[in-house]
CSV table of N, CA and C in Angstrom, one decimal:
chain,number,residue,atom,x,y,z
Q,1,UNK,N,0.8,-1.2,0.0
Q,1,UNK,CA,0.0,0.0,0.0
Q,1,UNK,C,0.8,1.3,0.0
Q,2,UNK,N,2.2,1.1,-0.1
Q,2,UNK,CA,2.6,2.4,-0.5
Q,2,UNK,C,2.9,3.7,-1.4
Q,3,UNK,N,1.6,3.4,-2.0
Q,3,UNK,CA,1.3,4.2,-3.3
Q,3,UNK,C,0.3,4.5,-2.9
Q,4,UNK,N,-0.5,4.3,-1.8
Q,4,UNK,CA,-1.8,4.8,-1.3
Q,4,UNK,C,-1.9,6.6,-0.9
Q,5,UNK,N,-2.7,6.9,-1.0
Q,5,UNK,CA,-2.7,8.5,-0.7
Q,5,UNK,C,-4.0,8.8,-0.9
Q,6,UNK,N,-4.5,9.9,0.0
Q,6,UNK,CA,-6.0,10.2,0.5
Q,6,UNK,C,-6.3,11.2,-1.0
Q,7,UNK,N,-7.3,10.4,-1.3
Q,7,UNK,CA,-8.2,10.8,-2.8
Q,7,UNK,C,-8.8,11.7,-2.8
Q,8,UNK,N,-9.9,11.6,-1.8
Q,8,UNK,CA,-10.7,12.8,-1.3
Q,8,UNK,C,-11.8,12.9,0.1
Q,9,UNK,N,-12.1,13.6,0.3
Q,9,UNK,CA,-13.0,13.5,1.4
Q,9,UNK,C,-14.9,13.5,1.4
Q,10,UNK,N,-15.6,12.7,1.6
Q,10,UNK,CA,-16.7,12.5,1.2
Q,10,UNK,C,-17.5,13.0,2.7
Q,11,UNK,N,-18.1,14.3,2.4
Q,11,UNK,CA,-19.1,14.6,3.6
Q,11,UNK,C,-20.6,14.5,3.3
Q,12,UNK,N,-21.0,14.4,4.4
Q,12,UNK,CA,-22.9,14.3,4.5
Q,12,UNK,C,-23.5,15.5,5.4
Q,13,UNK,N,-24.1,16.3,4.3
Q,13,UNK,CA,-24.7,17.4,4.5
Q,13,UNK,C,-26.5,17.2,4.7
Q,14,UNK,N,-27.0,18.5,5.1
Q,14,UNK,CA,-28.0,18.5,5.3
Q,14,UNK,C,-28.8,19.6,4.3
Q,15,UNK,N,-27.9,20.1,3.6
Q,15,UNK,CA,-28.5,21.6,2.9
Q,15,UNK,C,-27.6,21.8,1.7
Q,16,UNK,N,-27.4,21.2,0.4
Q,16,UNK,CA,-26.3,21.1,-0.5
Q,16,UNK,C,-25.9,22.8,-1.0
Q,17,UNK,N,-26.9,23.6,-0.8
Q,17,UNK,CA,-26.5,24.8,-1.6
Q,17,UNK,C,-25.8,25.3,-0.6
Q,18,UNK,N,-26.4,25.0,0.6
Q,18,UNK,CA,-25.9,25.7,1.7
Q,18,UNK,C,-23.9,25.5,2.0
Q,19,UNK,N,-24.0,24.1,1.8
Q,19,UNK,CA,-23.0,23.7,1.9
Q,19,UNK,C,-21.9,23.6,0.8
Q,20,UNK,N,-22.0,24.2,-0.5
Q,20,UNK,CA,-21.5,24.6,-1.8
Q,20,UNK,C,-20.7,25.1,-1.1
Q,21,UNK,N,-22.1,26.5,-1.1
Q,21,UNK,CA,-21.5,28.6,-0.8
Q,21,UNK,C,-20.8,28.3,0.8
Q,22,UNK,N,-20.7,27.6,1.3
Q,22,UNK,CA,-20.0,27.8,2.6
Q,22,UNK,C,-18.5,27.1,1.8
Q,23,UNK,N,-18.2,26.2,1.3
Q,23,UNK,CA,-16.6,25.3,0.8
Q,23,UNK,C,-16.1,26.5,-0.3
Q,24,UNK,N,-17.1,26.4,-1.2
Q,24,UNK,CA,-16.4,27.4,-2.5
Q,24,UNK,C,-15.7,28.9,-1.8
Q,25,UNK,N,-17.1,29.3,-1.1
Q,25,UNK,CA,-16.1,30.7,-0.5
Q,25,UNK,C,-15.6,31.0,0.3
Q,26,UNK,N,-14.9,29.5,1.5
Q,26,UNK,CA,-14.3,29.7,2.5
Q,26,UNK,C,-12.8,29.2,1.7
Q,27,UNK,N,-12.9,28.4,1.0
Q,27,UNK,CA,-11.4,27.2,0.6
Q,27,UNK,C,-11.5,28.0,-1.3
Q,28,UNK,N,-11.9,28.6,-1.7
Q,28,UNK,CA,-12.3,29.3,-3.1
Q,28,UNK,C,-12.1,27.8,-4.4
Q,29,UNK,N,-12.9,26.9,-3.9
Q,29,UNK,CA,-12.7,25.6,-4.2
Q,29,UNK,C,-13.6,25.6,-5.2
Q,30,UNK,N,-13.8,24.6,-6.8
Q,30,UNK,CA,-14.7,25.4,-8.0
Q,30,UNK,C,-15.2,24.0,-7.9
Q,31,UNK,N,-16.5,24.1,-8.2
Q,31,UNK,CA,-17.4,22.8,-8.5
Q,31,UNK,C,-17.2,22.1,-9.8
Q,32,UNK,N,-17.1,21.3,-9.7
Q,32,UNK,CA,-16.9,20.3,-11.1
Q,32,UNK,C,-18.1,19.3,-11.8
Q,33,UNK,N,-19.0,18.8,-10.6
Q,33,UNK,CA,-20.5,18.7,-10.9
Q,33,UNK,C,-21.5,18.6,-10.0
Q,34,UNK,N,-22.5,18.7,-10.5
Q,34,UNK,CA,-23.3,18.7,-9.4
Q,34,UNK,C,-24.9,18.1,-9.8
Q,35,UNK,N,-24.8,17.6,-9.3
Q,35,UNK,CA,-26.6,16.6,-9.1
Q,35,UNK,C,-27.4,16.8,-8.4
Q,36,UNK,N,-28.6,16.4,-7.8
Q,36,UNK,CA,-29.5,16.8,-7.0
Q,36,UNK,C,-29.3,16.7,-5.8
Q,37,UNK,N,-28.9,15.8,-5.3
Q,37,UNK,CA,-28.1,15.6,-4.1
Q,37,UNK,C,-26.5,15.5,-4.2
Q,38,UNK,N,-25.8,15.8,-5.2
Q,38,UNK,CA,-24.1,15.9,-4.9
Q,38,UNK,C,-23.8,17.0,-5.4
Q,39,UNK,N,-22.3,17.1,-4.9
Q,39,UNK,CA,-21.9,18.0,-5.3
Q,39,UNK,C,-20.4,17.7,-5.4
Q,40,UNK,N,-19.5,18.1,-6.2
Q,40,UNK,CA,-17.9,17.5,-5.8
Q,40,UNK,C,-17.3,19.1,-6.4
Q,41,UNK,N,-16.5,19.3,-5.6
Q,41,UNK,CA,-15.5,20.3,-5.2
Q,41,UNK,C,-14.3,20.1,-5.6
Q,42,UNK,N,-13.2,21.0,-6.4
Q,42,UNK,CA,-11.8,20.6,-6.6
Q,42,UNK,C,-11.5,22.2,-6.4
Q,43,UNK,N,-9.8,21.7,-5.6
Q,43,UNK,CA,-9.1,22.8,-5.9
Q,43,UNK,C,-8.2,22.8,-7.2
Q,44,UNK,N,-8.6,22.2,-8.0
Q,44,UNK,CA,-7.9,21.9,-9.5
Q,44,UNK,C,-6.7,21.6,-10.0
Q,45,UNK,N,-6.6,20.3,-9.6
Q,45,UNK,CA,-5.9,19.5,-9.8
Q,45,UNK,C,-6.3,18.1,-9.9
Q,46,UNK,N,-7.8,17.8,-9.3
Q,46,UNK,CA,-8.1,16.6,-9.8
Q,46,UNK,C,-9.8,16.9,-9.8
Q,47,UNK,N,-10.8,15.7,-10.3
Q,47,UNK,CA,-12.3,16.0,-10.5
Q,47,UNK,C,-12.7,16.6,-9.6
Q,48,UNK,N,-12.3,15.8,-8.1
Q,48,UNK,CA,-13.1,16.7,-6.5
Q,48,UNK,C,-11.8,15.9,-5.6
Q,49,UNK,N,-12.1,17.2,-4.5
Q,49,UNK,CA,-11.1,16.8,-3.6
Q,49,UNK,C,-11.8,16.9,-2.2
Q,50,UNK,N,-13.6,17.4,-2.6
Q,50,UNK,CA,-14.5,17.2,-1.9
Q,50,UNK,C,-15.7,17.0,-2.6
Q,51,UNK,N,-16.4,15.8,-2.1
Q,51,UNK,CA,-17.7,15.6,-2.3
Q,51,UNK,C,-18.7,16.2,-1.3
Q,52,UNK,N,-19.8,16.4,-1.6
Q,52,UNK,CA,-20.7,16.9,-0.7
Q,52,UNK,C,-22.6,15.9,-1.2
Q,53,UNK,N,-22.7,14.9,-0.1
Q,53,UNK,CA,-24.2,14.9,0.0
Q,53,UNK,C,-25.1,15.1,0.5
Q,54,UNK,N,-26.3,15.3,0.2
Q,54,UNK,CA,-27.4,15.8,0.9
Q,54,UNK,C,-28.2,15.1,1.5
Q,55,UNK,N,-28.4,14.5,2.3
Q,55,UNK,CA,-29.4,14.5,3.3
Q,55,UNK,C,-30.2,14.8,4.1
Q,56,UNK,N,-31.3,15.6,3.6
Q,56,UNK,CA,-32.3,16.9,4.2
Q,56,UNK,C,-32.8,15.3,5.4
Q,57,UNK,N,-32.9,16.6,6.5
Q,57,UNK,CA,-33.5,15.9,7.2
Q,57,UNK,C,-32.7,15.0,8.2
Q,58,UNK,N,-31.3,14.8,8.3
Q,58,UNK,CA,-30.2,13.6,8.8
Q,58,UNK,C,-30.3,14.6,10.1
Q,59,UNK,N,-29.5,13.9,11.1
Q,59,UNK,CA,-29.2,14.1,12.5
Q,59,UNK,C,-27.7,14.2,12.3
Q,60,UNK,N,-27.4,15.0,13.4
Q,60,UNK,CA,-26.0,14.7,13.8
Q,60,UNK,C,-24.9,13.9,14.7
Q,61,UNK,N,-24.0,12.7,14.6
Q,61,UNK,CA,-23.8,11.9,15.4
Q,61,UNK,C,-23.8,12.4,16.6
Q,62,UNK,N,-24.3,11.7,17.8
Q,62,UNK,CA,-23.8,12.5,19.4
Q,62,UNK,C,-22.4,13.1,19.2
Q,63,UNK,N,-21.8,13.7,20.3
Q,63,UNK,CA,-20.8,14.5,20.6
Q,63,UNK,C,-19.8,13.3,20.8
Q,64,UNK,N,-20.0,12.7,21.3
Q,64,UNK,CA,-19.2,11.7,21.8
Q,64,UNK,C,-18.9,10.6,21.3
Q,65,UNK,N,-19.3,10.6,20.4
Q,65,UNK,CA,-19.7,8.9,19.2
Q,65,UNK,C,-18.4,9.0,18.7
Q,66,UNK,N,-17.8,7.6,17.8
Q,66,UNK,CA,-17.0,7.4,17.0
Q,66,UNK,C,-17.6,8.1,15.5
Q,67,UNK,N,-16.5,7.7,15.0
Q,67,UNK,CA,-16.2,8.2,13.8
Q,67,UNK,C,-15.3,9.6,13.4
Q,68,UNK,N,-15.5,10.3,12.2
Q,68,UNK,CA,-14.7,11.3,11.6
Q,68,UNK,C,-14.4,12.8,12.7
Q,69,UNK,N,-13.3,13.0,13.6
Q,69,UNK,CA,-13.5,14.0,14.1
Q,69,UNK,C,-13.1,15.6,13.8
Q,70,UNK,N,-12.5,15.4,12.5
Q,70,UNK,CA,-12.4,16.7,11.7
Q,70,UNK,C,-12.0,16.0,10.4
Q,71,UNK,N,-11.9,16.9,9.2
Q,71,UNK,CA,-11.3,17.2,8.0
Q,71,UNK,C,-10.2,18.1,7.9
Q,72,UNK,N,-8.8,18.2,8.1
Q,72,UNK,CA,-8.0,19.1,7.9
Q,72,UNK,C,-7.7,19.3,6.2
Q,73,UNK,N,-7.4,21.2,6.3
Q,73,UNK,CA,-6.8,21.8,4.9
Q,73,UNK,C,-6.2,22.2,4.8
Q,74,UNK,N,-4.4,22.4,4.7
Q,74,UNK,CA,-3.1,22.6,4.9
Q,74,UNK,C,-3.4,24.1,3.7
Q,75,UNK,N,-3.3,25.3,4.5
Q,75,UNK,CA,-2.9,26.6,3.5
Q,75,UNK,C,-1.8,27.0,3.7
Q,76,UNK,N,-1.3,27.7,3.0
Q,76,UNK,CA,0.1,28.5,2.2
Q,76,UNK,C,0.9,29.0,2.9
Q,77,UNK,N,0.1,29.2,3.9
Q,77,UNK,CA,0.8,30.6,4.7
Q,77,UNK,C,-0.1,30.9,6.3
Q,78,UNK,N,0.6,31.5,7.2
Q,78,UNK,CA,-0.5,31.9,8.3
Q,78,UNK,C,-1.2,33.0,8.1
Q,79,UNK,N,-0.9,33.7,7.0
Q,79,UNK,CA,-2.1,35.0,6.6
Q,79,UNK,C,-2.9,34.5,5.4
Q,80,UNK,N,-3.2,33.2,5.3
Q,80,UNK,CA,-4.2,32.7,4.7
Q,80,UNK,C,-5.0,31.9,5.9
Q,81,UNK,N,-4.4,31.4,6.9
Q,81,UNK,CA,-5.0,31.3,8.1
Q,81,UNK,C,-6.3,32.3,8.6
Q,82,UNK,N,-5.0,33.6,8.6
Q,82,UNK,CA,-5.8,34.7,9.1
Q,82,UNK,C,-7.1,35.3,8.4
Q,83,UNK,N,-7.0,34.9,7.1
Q,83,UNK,CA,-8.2,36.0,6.1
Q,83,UNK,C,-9.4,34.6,6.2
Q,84,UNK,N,-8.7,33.4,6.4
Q,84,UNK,CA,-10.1,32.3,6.9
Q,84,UNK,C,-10.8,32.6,7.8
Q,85,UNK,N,-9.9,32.9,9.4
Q,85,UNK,CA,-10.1,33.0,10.2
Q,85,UNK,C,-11.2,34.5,10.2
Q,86,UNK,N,-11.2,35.9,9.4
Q,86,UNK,CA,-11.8,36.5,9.3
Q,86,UNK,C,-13.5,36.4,8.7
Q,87,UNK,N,-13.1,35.5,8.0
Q,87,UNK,CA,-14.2,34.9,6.7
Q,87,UNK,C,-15.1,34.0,7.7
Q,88,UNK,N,-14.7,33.4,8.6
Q,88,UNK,CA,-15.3,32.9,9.3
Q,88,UNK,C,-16.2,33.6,10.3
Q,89,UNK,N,-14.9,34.7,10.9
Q,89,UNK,CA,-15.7,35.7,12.4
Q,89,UNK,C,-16.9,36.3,11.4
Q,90,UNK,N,-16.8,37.1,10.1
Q,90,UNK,CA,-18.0,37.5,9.8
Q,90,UNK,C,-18.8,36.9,9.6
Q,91,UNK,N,-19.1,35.8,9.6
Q,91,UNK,CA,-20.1,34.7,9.4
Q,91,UNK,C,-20.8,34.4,11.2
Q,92,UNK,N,-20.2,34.7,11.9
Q,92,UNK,CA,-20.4,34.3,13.3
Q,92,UNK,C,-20.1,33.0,13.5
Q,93,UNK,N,-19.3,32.4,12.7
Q,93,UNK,CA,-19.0,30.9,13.1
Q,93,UNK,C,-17.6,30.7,14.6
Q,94,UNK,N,-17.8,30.0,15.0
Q,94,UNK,CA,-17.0,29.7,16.4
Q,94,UNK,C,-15.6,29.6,15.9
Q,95,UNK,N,-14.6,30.0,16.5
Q,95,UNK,CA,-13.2,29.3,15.6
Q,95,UNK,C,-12.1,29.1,17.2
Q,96,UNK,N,-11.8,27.5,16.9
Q,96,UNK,CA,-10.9,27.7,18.2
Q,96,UNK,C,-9.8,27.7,17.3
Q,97,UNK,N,-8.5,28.7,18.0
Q,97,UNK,CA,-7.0,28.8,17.2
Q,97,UNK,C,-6.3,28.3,18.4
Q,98,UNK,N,-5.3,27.1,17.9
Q,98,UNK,CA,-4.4,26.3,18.5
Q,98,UNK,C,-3.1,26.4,17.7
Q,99,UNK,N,-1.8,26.9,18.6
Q,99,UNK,CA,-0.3,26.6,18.5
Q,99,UNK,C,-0.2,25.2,18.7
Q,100,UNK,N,0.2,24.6,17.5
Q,100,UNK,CA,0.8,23.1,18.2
Q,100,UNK,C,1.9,23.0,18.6
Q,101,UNK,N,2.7,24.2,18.2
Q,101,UNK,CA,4.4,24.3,17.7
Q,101,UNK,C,4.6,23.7,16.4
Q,102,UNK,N,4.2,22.8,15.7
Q,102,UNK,CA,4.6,22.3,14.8
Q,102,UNK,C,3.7,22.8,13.7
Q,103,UNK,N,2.4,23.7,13.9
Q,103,UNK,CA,1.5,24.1,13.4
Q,103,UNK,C,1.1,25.6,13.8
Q,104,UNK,N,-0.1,26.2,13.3
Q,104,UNK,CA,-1.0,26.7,13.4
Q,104,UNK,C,-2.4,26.5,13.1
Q,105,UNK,N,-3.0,26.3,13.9
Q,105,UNK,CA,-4.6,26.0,13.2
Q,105,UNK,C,-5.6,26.6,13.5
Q,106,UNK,N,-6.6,26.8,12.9
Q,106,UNK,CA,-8.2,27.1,13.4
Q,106,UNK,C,-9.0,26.0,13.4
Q,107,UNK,N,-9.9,25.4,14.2
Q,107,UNK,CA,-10.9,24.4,14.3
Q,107,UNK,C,-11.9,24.8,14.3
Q,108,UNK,N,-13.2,24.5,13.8
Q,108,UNK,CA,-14.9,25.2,13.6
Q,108,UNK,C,-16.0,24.0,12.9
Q,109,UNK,N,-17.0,24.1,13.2
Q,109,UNK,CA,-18.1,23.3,12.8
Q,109,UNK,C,-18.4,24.0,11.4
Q,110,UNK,N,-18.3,23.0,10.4
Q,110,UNK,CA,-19.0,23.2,8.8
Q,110,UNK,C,-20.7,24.1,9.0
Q,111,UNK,N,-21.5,24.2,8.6
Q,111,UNK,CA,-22.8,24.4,9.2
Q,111,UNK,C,-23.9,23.7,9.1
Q,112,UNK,N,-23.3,22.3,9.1
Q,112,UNK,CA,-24.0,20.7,9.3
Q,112,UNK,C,-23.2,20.3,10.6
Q,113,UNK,N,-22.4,20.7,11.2
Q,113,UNK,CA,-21.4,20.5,12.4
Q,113,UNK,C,-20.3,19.1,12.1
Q,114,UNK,N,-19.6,18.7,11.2
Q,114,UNK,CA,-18.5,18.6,10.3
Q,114,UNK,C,-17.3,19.4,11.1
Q,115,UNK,N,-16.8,18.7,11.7
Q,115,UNK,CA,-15.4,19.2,12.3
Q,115,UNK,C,-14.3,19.6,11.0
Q,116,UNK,N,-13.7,20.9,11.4
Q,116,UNK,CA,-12.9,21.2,9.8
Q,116,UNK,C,-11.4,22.0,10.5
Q,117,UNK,N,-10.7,21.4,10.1
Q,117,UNK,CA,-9.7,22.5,10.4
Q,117,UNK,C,-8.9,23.0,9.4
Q,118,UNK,N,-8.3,24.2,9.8
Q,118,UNK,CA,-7.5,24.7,8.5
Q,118,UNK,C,-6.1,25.3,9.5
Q,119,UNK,N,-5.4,24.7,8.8
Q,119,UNK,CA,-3.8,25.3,9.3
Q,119,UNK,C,-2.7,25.7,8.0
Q,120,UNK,N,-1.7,26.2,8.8
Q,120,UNK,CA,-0.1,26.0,8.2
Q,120,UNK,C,1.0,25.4,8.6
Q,121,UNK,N,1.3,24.7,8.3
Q,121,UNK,CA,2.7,23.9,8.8
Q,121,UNK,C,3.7,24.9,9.4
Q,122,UNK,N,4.0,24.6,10.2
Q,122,UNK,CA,5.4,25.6,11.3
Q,122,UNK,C,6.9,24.9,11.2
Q,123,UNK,N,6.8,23.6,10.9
Q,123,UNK,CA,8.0,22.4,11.5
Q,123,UNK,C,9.0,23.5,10.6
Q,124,UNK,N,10.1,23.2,11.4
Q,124,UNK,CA,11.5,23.7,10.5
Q,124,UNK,C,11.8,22.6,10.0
Q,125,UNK,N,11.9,21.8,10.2
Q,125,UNK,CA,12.2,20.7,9.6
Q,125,UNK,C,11.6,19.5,9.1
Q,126,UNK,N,11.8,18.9,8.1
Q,126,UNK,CA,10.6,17.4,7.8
Q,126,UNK,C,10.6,16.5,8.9
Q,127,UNK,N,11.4,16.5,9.4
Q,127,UNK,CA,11.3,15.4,10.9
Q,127,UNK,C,10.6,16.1,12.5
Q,128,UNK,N,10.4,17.0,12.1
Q,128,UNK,CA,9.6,17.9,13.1
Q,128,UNK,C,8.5,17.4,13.7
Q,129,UNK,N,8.4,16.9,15.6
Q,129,UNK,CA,7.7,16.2,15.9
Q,129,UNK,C,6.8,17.5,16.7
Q,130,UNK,N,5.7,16.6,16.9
Q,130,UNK,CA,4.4,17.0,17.9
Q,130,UNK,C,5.5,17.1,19.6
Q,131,UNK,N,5.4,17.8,20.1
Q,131,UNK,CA,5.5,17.6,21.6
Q,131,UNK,C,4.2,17.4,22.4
Q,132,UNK,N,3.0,17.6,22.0
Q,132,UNK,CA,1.9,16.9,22.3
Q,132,UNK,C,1.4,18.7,23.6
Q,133,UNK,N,2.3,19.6,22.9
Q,133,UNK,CA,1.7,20.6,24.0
Q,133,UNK,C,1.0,21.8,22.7
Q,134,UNK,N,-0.2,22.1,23.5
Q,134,UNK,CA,-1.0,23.3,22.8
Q,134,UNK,C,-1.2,24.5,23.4
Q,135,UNK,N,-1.1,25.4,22.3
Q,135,UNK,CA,-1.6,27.1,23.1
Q,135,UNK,C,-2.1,27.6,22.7
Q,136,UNK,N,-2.7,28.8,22.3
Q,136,UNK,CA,-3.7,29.4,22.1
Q,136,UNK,C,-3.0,30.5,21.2
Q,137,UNK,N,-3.4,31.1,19.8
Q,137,UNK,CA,-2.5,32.1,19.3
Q,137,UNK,C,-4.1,32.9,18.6
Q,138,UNK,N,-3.3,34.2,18.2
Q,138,UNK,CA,-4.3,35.1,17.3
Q,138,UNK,C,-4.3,35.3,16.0
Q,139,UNK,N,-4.8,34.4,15.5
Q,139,UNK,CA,-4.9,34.2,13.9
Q,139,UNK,C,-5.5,35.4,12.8
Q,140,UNK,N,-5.8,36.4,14.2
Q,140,UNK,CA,-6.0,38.1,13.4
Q,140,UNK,C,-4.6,39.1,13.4
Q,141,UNK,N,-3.6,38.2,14.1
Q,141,UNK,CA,-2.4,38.7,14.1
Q,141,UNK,C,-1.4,38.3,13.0
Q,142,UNK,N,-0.8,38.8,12.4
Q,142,UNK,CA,0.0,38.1,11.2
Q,142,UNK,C,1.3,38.6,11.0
């Protein structure tokens, strides 16, 4: 399996348009097609690098349940952090910002509650480990 590499990410929404205009104009990600209930997303370089379906009407797993606990999206820079992070406060969406040391990130619920995070890599180096400690930074600061 060492040729394996993550294809794409397949989410389950509750509102497809809803959940377009929230990916295309937070990640400026272009739609490639779209059906009554799908939708697939690329940042262009392949068909989709996000699918989106609809299921009007679904629940949300408990808080506490197994399965998917976020989607991460590696940006460019931490002032692409920051203009997310803005794009978000005007929306009134929650955003927690975590130092990992080896990172920068914002964490926030999609608006199906879809854990999503968006960061930038910090490591100086490729072998650059986690120390497993977090802090708190200002992603309005750049």
């Amino acid at each position: 399996m060492s040729d394996a590499h993550l294809g794409h990410v397949h989410l389950k929404v509750t509102d497809l348009d809803r959940a377009v205009e929230f990916y295309t104009g937070l990640l400026d990600l272009a739609v490639t097609e779209r059906h009554a209930n799908f939708a697939f997303l690329s940042f262009g370089d392949h068909h989709h690098d996000l699918a989106l379906q609809a299921h009007k009407g679904a629940s949300s797993p408990p808080p506490q349940s197994t399965g998917l606990y976020h989607v991460a999206f590696e940006l460019d820079s931490l002032a692409a952090v920051g203009d997310a992070y803005e794009w978000l406060a005007d929306r009134e969406i929650t955003v927690s910002p975590v130092d990992h040391g080896i990172s920068k990130a914002i964490y926030f619920d999609d608006p199906d509650g879809n854990g999503v995070e968006l960061y930038v890599d910090t490591r100086e180096t490729e072998d650059g480990r986690w120390n497993g400690e977090n802090s708190r930074f200002d992603p309005a600061r750049r």
